[in-house]
PDB file of C-alpha atoms in Angstrom:
ATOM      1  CA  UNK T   1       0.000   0.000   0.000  1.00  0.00           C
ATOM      2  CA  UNK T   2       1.569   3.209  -1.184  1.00  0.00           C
ATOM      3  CA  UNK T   3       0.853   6.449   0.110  1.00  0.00           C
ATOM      4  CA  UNK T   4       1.836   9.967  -1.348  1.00  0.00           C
ATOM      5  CA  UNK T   5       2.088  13.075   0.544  1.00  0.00           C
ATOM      6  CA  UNK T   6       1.362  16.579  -1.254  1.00  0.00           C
ATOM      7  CA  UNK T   7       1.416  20.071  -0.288  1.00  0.00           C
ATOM      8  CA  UNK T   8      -0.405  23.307  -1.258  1.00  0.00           C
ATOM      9  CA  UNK T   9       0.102  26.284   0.572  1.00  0.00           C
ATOM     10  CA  UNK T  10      -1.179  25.848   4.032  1.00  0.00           C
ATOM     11  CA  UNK T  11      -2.910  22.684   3.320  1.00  0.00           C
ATOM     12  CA  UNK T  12      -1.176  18.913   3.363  1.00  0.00           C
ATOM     13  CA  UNK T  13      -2.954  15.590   2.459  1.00  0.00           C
ATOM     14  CA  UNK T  14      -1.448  12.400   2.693  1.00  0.00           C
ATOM     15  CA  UNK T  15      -3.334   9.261   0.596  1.00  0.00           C
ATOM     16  CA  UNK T  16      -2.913   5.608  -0.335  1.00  0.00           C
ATOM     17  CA  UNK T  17      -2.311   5.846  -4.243  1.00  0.00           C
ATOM     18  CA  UNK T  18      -4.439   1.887  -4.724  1.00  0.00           C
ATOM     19  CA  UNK T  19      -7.630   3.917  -3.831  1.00  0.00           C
ATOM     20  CA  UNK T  20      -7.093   7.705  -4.731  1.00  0.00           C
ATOM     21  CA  UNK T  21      -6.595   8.702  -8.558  1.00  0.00           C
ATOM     22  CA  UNK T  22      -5.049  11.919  -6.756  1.00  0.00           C
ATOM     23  CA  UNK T  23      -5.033  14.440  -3.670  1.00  0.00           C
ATOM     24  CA  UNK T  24      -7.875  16.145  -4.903  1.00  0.00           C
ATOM     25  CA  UNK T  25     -10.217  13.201  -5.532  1.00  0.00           C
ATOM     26  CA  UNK T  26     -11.910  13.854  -2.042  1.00  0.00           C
ATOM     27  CA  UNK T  27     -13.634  17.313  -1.182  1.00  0.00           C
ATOM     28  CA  UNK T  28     -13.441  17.147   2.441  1.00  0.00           C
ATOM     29  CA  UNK T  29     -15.201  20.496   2.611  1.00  0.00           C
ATOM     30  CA  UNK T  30     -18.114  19.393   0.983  1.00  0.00           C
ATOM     31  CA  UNK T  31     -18.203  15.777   3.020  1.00  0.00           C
ATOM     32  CA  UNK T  32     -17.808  17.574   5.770  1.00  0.00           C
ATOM     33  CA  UNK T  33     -21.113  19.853   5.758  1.00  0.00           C
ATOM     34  CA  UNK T  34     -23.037  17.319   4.020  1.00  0.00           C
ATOM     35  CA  UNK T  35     -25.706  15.670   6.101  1.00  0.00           C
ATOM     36  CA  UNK T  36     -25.958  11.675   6.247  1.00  0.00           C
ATOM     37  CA  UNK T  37     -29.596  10.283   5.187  1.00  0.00           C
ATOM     38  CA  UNK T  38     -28.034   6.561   4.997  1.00  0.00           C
ATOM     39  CA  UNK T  39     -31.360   4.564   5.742  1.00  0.00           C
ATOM     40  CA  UNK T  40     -30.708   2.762   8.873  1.00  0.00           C
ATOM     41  CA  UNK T  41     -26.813   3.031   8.983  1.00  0.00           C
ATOM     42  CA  UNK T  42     -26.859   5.222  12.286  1.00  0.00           C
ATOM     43  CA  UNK T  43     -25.355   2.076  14.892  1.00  0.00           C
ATOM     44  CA  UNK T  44     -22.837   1.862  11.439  1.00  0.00           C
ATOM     45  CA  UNK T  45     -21.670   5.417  12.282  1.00  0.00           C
ATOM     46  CA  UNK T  46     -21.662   5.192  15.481  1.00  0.00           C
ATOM     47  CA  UNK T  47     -19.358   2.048  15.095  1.00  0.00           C
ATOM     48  CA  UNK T  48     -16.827   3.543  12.239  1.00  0.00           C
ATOM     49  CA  UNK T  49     -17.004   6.564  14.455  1.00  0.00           C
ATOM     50  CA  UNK T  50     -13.046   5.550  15.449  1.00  0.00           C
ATOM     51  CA  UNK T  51     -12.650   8.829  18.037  1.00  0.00           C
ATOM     52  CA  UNK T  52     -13.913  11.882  18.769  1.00  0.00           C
ATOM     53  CA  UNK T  53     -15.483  14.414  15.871  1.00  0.00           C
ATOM     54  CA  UNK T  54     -17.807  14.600  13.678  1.00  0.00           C
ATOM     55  CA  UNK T  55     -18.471  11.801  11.629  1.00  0.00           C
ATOM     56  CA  UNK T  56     -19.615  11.491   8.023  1.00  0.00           C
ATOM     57  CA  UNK T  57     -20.755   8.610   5.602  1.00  0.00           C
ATOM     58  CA  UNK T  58     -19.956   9.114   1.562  1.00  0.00           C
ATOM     59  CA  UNK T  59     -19.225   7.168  -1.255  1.00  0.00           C
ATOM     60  CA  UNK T  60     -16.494   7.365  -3.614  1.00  0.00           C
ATOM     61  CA  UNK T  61     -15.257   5.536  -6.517  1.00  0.00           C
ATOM     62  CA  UNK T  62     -17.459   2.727  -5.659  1.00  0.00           C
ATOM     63  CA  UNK T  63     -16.164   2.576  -2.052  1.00  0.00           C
ATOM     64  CA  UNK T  64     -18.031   3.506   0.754  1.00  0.00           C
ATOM     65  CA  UNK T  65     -15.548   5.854   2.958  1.00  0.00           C
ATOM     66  CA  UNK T  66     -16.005   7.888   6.477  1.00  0.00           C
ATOM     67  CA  UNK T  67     -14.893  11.383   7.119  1.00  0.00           C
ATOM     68  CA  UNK T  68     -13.813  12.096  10.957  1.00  0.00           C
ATOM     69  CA  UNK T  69     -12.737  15.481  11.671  1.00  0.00           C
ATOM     70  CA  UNK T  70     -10.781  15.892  14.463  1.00  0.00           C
ATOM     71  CA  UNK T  71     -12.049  17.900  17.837  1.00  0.00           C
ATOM     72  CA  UNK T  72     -10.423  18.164  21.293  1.00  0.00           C
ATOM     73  CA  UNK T  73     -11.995  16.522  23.884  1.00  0.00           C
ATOM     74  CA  UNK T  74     -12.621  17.671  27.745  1.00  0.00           C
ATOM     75  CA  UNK T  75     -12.217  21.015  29.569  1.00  0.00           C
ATOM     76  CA  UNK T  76     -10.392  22.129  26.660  1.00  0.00           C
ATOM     77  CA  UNK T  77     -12.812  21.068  24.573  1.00  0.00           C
ATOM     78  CA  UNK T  78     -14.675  24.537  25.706  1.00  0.00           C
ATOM     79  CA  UNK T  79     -12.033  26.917  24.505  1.00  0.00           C
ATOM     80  CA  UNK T  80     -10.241  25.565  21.370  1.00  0.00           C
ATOM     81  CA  UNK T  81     -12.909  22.871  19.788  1.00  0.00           C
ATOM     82  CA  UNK T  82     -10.477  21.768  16.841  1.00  0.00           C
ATOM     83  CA  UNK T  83      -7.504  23.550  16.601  1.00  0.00           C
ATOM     84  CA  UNK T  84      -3.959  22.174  17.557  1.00  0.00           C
ATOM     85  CA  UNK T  85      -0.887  23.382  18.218  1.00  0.00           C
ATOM     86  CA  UNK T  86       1.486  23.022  15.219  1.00  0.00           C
ATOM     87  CA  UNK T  87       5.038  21.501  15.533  1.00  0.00           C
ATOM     88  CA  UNK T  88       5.858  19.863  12.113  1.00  0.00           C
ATOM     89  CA  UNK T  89       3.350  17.678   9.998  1.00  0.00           C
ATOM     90  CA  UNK T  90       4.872  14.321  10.822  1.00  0.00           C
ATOM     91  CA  UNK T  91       3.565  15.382  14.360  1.00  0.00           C
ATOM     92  CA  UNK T  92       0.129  16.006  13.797  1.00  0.00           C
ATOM     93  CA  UNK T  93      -2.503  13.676  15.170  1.00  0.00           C
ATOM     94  CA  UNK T  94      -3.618  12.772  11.675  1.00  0.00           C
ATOM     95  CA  UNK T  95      -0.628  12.015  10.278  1.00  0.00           C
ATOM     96  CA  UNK T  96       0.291  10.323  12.864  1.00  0.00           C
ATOM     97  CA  UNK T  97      -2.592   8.187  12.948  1.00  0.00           C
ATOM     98  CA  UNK T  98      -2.768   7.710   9.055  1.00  0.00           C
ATOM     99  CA  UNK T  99       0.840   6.198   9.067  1.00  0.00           C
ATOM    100  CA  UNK T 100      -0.050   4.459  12.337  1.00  0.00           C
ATOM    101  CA  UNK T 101      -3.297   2.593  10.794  1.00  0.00           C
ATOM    102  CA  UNK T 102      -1.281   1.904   7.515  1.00  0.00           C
ATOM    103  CA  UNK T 103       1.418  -0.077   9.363  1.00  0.00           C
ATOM    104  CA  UNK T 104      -1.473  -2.163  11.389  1.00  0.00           C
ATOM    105  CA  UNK T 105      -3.267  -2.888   7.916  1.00  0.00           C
ATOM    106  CA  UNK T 106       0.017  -3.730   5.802  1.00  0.00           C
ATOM    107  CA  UNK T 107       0.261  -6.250   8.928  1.00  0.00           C
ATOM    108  CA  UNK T 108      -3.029  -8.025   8.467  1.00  0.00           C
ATOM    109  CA  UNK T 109      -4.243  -6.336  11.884  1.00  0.00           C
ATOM    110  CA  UNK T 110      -8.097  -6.131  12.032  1.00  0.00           C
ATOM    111  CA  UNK T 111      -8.576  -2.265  11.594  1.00  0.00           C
ATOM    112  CA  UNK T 112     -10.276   0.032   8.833  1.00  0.00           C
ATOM    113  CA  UNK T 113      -7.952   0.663   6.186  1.00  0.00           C
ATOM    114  CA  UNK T 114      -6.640   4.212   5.810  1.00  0.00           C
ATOM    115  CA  UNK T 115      -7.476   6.483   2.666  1.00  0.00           C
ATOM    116  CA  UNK T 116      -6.932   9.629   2.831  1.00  0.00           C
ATOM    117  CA  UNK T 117      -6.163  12.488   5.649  1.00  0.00           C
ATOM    118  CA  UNK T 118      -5.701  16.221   5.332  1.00  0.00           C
ATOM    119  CA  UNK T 119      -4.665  19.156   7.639  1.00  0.00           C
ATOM    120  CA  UNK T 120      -5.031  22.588   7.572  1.00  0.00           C
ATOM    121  CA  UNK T 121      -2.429  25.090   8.716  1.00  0.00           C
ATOM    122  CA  UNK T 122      -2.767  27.999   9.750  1.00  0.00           C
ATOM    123  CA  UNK T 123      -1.272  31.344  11.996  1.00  0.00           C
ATOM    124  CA  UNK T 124      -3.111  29.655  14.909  1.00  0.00           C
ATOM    125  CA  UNK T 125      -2.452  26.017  14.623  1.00  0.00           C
ATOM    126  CA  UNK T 126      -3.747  23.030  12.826  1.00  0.00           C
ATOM    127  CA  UNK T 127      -7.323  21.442  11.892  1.00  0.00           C
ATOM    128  CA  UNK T 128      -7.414  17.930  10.377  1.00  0.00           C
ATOM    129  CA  UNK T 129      -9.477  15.367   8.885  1.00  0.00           C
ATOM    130  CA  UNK T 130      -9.181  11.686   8.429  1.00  0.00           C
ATOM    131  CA  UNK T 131     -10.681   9.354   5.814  1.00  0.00           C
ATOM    132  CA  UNK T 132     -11.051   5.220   6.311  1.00  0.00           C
ATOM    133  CA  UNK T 133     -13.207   2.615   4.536  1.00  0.00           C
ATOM    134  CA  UNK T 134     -16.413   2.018   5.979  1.00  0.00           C
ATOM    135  CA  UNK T 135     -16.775  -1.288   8.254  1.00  0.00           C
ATOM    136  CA  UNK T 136     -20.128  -2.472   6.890  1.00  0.00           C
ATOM    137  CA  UNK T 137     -23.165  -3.139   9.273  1.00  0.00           C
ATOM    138  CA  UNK T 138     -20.599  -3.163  11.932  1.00  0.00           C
ATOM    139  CA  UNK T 139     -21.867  -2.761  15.746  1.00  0.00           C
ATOM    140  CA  UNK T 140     -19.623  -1.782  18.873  1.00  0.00           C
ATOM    141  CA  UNK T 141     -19.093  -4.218  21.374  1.00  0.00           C
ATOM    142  CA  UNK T 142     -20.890  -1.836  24.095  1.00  0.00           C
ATOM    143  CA  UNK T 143     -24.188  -1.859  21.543  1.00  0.00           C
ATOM    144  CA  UNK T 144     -24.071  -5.475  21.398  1.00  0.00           C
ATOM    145  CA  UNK T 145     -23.893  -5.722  25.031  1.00  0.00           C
ATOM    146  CA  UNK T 146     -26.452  -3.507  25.576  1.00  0.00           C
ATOM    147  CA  UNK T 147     -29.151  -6.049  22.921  1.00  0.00           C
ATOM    148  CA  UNK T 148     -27.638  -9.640  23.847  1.00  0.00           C
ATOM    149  CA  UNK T 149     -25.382 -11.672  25.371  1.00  0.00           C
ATOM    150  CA  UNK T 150     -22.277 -12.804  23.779  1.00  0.00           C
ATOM    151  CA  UNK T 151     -21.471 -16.522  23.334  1.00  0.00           C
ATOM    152  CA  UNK T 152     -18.159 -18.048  25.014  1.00  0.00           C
ATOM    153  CA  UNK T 153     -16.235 -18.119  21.585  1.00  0.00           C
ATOM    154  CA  UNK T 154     -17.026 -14.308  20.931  1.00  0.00           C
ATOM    155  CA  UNK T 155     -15.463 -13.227  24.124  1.00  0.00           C
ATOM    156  CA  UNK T 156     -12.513 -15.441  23.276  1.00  0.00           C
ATOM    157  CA  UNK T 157     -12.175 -13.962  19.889  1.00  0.00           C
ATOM    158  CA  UNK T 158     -11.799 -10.529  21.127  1.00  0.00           C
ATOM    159  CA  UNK T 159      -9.235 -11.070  23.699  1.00  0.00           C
ATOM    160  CA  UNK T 160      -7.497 -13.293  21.235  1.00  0.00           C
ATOM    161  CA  UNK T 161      -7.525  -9.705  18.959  1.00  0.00           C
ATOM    162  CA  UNK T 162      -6.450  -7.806  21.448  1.00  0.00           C
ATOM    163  CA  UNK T 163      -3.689  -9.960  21.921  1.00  0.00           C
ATOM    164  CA  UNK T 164      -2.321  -9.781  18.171  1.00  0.00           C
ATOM    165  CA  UNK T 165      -1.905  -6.189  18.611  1.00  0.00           C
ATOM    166  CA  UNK T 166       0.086  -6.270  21.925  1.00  0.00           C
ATOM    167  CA  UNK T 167       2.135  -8.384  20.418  1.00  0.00           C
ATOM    168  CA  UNK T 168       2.952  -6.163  17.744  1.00  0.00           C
ATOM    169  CA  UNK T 169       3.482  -3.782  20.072  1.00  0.00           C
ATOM    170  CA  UNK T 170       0.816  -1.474  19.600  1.00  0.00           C
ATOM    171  CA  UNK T 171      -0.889   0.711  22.406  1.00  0.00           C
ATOM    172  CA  UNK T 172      -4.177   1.861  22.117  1.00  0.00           C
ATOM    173  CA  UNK T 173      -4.573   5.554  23.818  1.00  0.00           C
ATOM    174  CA  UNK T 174      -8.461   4.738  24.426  1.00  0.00           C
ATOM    175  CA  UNK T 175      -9.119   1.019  24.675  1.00  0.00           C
ATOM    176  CA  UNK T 176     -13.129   1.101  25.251  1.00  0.00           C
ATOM    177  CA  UNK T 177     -16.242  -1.380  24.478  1.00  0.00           C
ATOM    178  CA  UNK T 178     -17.389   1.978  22.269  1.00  0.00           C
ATOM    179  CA  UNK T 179     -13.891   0.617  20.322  1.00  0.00           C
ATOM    180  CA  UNK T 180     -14.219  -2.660  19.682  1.00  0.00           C
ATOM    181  CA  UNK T 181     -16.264  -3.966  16.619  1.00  0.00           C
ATOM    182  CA  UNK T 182     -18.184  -6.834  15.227  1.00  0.00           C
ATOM    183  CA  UNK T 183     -19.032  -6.798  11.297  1.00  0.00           C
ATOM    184  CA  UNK T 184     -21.937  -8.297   9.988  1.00  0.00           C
ATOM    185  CA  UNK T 185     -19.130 -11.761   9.495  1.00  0.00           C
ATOM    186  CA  UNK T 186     -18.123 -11.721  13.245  1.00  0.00           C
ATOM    187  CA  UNK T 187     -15.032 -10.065  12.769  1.00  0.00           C
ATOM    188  CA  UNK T 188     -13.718  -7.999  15.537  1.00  0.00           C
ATOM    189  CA  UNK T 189     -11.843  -4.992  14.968  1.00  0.00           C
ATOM    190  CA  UNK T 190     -10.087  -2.523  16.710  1.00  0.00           C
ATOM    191  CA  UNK T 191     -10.667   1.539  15.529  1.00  0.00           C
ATOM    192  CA  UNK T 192      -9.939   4.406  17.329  1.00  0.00           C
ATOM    193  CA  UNK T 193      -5.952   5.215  17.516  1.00  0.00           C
ATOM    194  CA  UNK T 194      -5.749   8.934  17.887  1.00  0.00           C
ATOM    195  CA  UNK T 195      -2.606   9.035  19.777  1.00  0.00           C
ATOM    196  CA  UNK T 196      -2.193   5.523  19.254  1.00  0.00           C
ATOM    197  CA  UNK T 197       1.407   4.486  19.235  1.00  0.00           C
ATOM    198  CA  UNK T 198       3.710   1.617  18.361  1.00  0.00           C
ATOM    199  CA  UNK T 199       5.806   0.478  21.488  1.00  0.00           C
ATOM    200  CA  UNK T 200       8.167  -2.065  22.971  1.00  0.00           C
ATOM    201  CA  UNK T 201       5.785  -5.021  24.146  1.00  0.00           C
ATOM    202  CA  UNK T 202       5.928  -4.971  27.742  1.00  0.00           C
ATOM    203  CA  UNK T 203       3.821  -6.297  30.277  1.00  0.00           C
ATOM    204  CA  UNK T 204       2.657  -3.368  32.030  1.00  0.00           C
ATOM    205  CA  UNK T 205       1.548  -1.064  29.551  1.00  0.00           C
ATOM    206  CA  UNK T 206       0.054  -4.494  28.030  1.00  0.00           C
ATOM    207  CA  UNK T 207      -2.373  -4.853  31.663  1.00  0.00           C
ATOM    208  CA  UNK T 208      -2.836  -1.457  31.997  1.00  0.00           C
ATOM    209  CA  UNK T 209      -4.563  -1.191  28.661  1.00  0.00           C
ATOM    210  CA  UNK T 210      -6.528  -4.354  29.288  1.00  0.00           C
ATOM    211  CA  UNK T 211      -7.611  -3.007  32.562  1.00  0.00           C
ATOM    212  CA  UNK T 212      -8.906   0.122  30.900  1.00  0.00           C
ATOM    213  CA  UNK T 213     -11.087  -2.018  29.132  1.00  0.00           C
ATOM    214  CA  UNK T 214     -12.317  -3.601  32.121  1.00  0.00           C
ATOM    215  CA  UNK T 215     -13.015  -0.820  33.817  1.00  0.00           C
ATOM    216  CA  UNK T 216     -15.316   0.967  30.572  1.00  0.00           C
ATOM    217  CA  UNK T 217     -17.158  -2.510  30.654  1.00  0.00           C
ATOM    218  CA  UNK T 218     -17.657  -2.583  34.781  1.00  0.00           C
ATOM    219  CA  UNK T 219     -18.461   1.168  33.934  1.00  0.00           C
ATOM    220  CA  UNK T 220     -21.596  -0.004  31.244  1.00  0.00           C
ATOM    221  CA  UNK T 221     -22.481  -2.794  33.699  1.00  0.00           C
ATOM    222  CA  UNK T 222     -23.484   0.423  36.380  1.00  0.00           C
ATOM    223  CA  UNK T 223     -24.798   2.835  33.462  1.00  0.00           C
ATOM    224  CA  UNK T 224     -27.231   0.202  31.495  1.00  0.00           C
ATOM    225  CA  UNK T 225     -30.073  -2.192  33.112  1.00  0.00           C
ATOM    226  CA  UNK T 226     -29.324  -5.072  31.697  1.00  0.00           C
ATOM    227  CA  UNK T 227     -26.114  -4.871  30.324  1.00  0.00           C
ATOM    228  CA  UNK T 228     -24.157  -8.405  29.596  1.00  0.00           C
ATOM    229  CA  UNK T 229     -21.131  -8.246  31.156  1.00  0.00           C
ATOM    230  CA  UNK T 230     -19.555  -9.987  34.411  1.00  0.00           C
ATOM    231  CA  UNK T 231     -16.320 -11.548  35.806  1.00  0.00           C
ATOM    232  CA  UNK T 232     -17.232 -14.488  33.707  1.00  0.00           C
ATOM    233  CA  UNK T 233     -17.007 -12.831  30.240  1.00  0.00           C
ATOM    234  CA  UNK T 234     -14.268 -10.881  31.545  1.00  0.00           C
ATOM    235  CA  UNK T 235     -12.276 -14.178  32.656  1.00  0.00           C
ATOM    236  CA  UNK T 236     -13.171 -15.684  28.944  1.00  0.00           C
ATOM    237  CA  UNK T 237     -11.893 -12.490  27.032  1.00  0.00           C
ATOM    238  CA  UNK T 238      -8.425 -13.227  29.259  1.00  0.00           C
ATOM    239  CA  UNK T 239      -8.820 -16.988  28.096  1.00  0.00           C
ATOM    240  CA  UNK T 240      -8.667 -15.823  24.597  1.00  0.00           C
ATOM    241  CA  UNK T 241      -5.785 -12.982  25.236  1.00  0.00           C
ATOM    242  CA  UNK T 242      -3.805 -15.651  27.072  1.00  0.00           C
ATOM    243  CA  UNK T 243      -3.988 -18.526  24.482  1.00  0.00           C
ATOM    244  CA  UNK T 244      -2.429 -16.489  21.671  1.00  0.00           C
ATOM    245  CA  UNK T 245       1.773 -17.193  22.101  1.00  0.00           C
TER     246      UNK T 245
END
């Protein structure tokens, strides 16, 4: 998977060349303020959401792609909603994820594959935009949680995904159920890795991500009547992480 970086002015996009004709093949601006009307796709939004921002469903060159534009999150959230503080473009959170999420695909990792992302400079900072193909009829593992309970080899499955990206070292900033994925196959994936980062495997930032999992699920458990989670499920997602060498 190639990808080509261009510049214009104040503006830099980064794309993989196998899905883009060019930089220009995607108006973000226009994705951006359009308004989705996808029939029944809303728990698919919510699912490809991967982070915080505004999210947008469009379709391209016979793909069907999702725009995420990037906003700060909490008390800062009520000062500066999208800007960032510039300090070379291989340093922006976009970029940064983009090269990130091509590294994890190129690896066979369950994640959505990378198109295109684009960030705007200017005297104040940055604002950016990311672009990845759309999981179809995918749900999040809190929204299936919240309908059913999940069988034995599900819960297995996850933490047996969970455990391929450890081992390639990758740390997930935000590991949440509102981050893990099921597609209308089964498949789990993994989305979500704004300020993701590739690390050392070690044991402790390994458990520590795990238990920040735990503690969004235990978190659901308290929030939702209902919900289907326990120390069982838990102790079968650990099966699965465990039995992966």
């Amino acid at each position: 998977m190639a990808t080509v970086q261009q510049r214009h002015r104040s503006v830099y996009i980064l794309y993989d060349d196998a899905l883009l004709e060019n930089a220009n093949a995607i108006d973000f601006d226009a994705v951006a303020e359009s308004v989705n009307d996808r029939s029944g796709s809303t728990s698919e939004l919510e699912a490809n959401r991967a982070g915080r921002g505004a999210v947008r469903c469009f379709d391209h060159a016979g793909m069907t792609l999702v725009l995420r534009h990037y906003h700060r999150g909490g008390m800062i959230a009520n000062v500066v909603n999208d800007t960032y503080c510039w300090t070379g473009i291989e340093r922006t959170r976009a970029w940064r994820e983009f090269r990130l999420l091509s590294v994890m695909y190129a690896q066979g990792l369950p994640v959505p594959r990378p198109v295109a992302v684009r960030v705007n400079r200017s005297a104040f900072g940055y604002r950016a935009d990311i672009v990845t193909k759309f999981v179809a009829g995918a749900q999040t593992l809190a929204e299936l949680l919240t309908k059913r309970t999940l069988v034995i080899q599900d819960w297995r499955a996850i933490g047996a995904m969970l455990k391929r990206f450890h081992t390639q070292g990758i740390w997930h900033a935000d590991l949440n159920a509102h981050n893990i994925l099921a597609d209308n196959n089964g498949r789990w994936y993994l989305i979500d890795f704004d300020r993701g980062a590739k690390r050392l495997p070690n044991r402790r930032w390994q458990l520590a991500n795990l238990q920040r999992l735990q503690r969004s699920l235990q978190k659901l458990f308290v929030q939702r009547v209902g919900f289907n989670f326990g120390d069982a499920e838990w102790g079968r997602l650990m099966s699965g992480y465990d039995s992966v060498r």
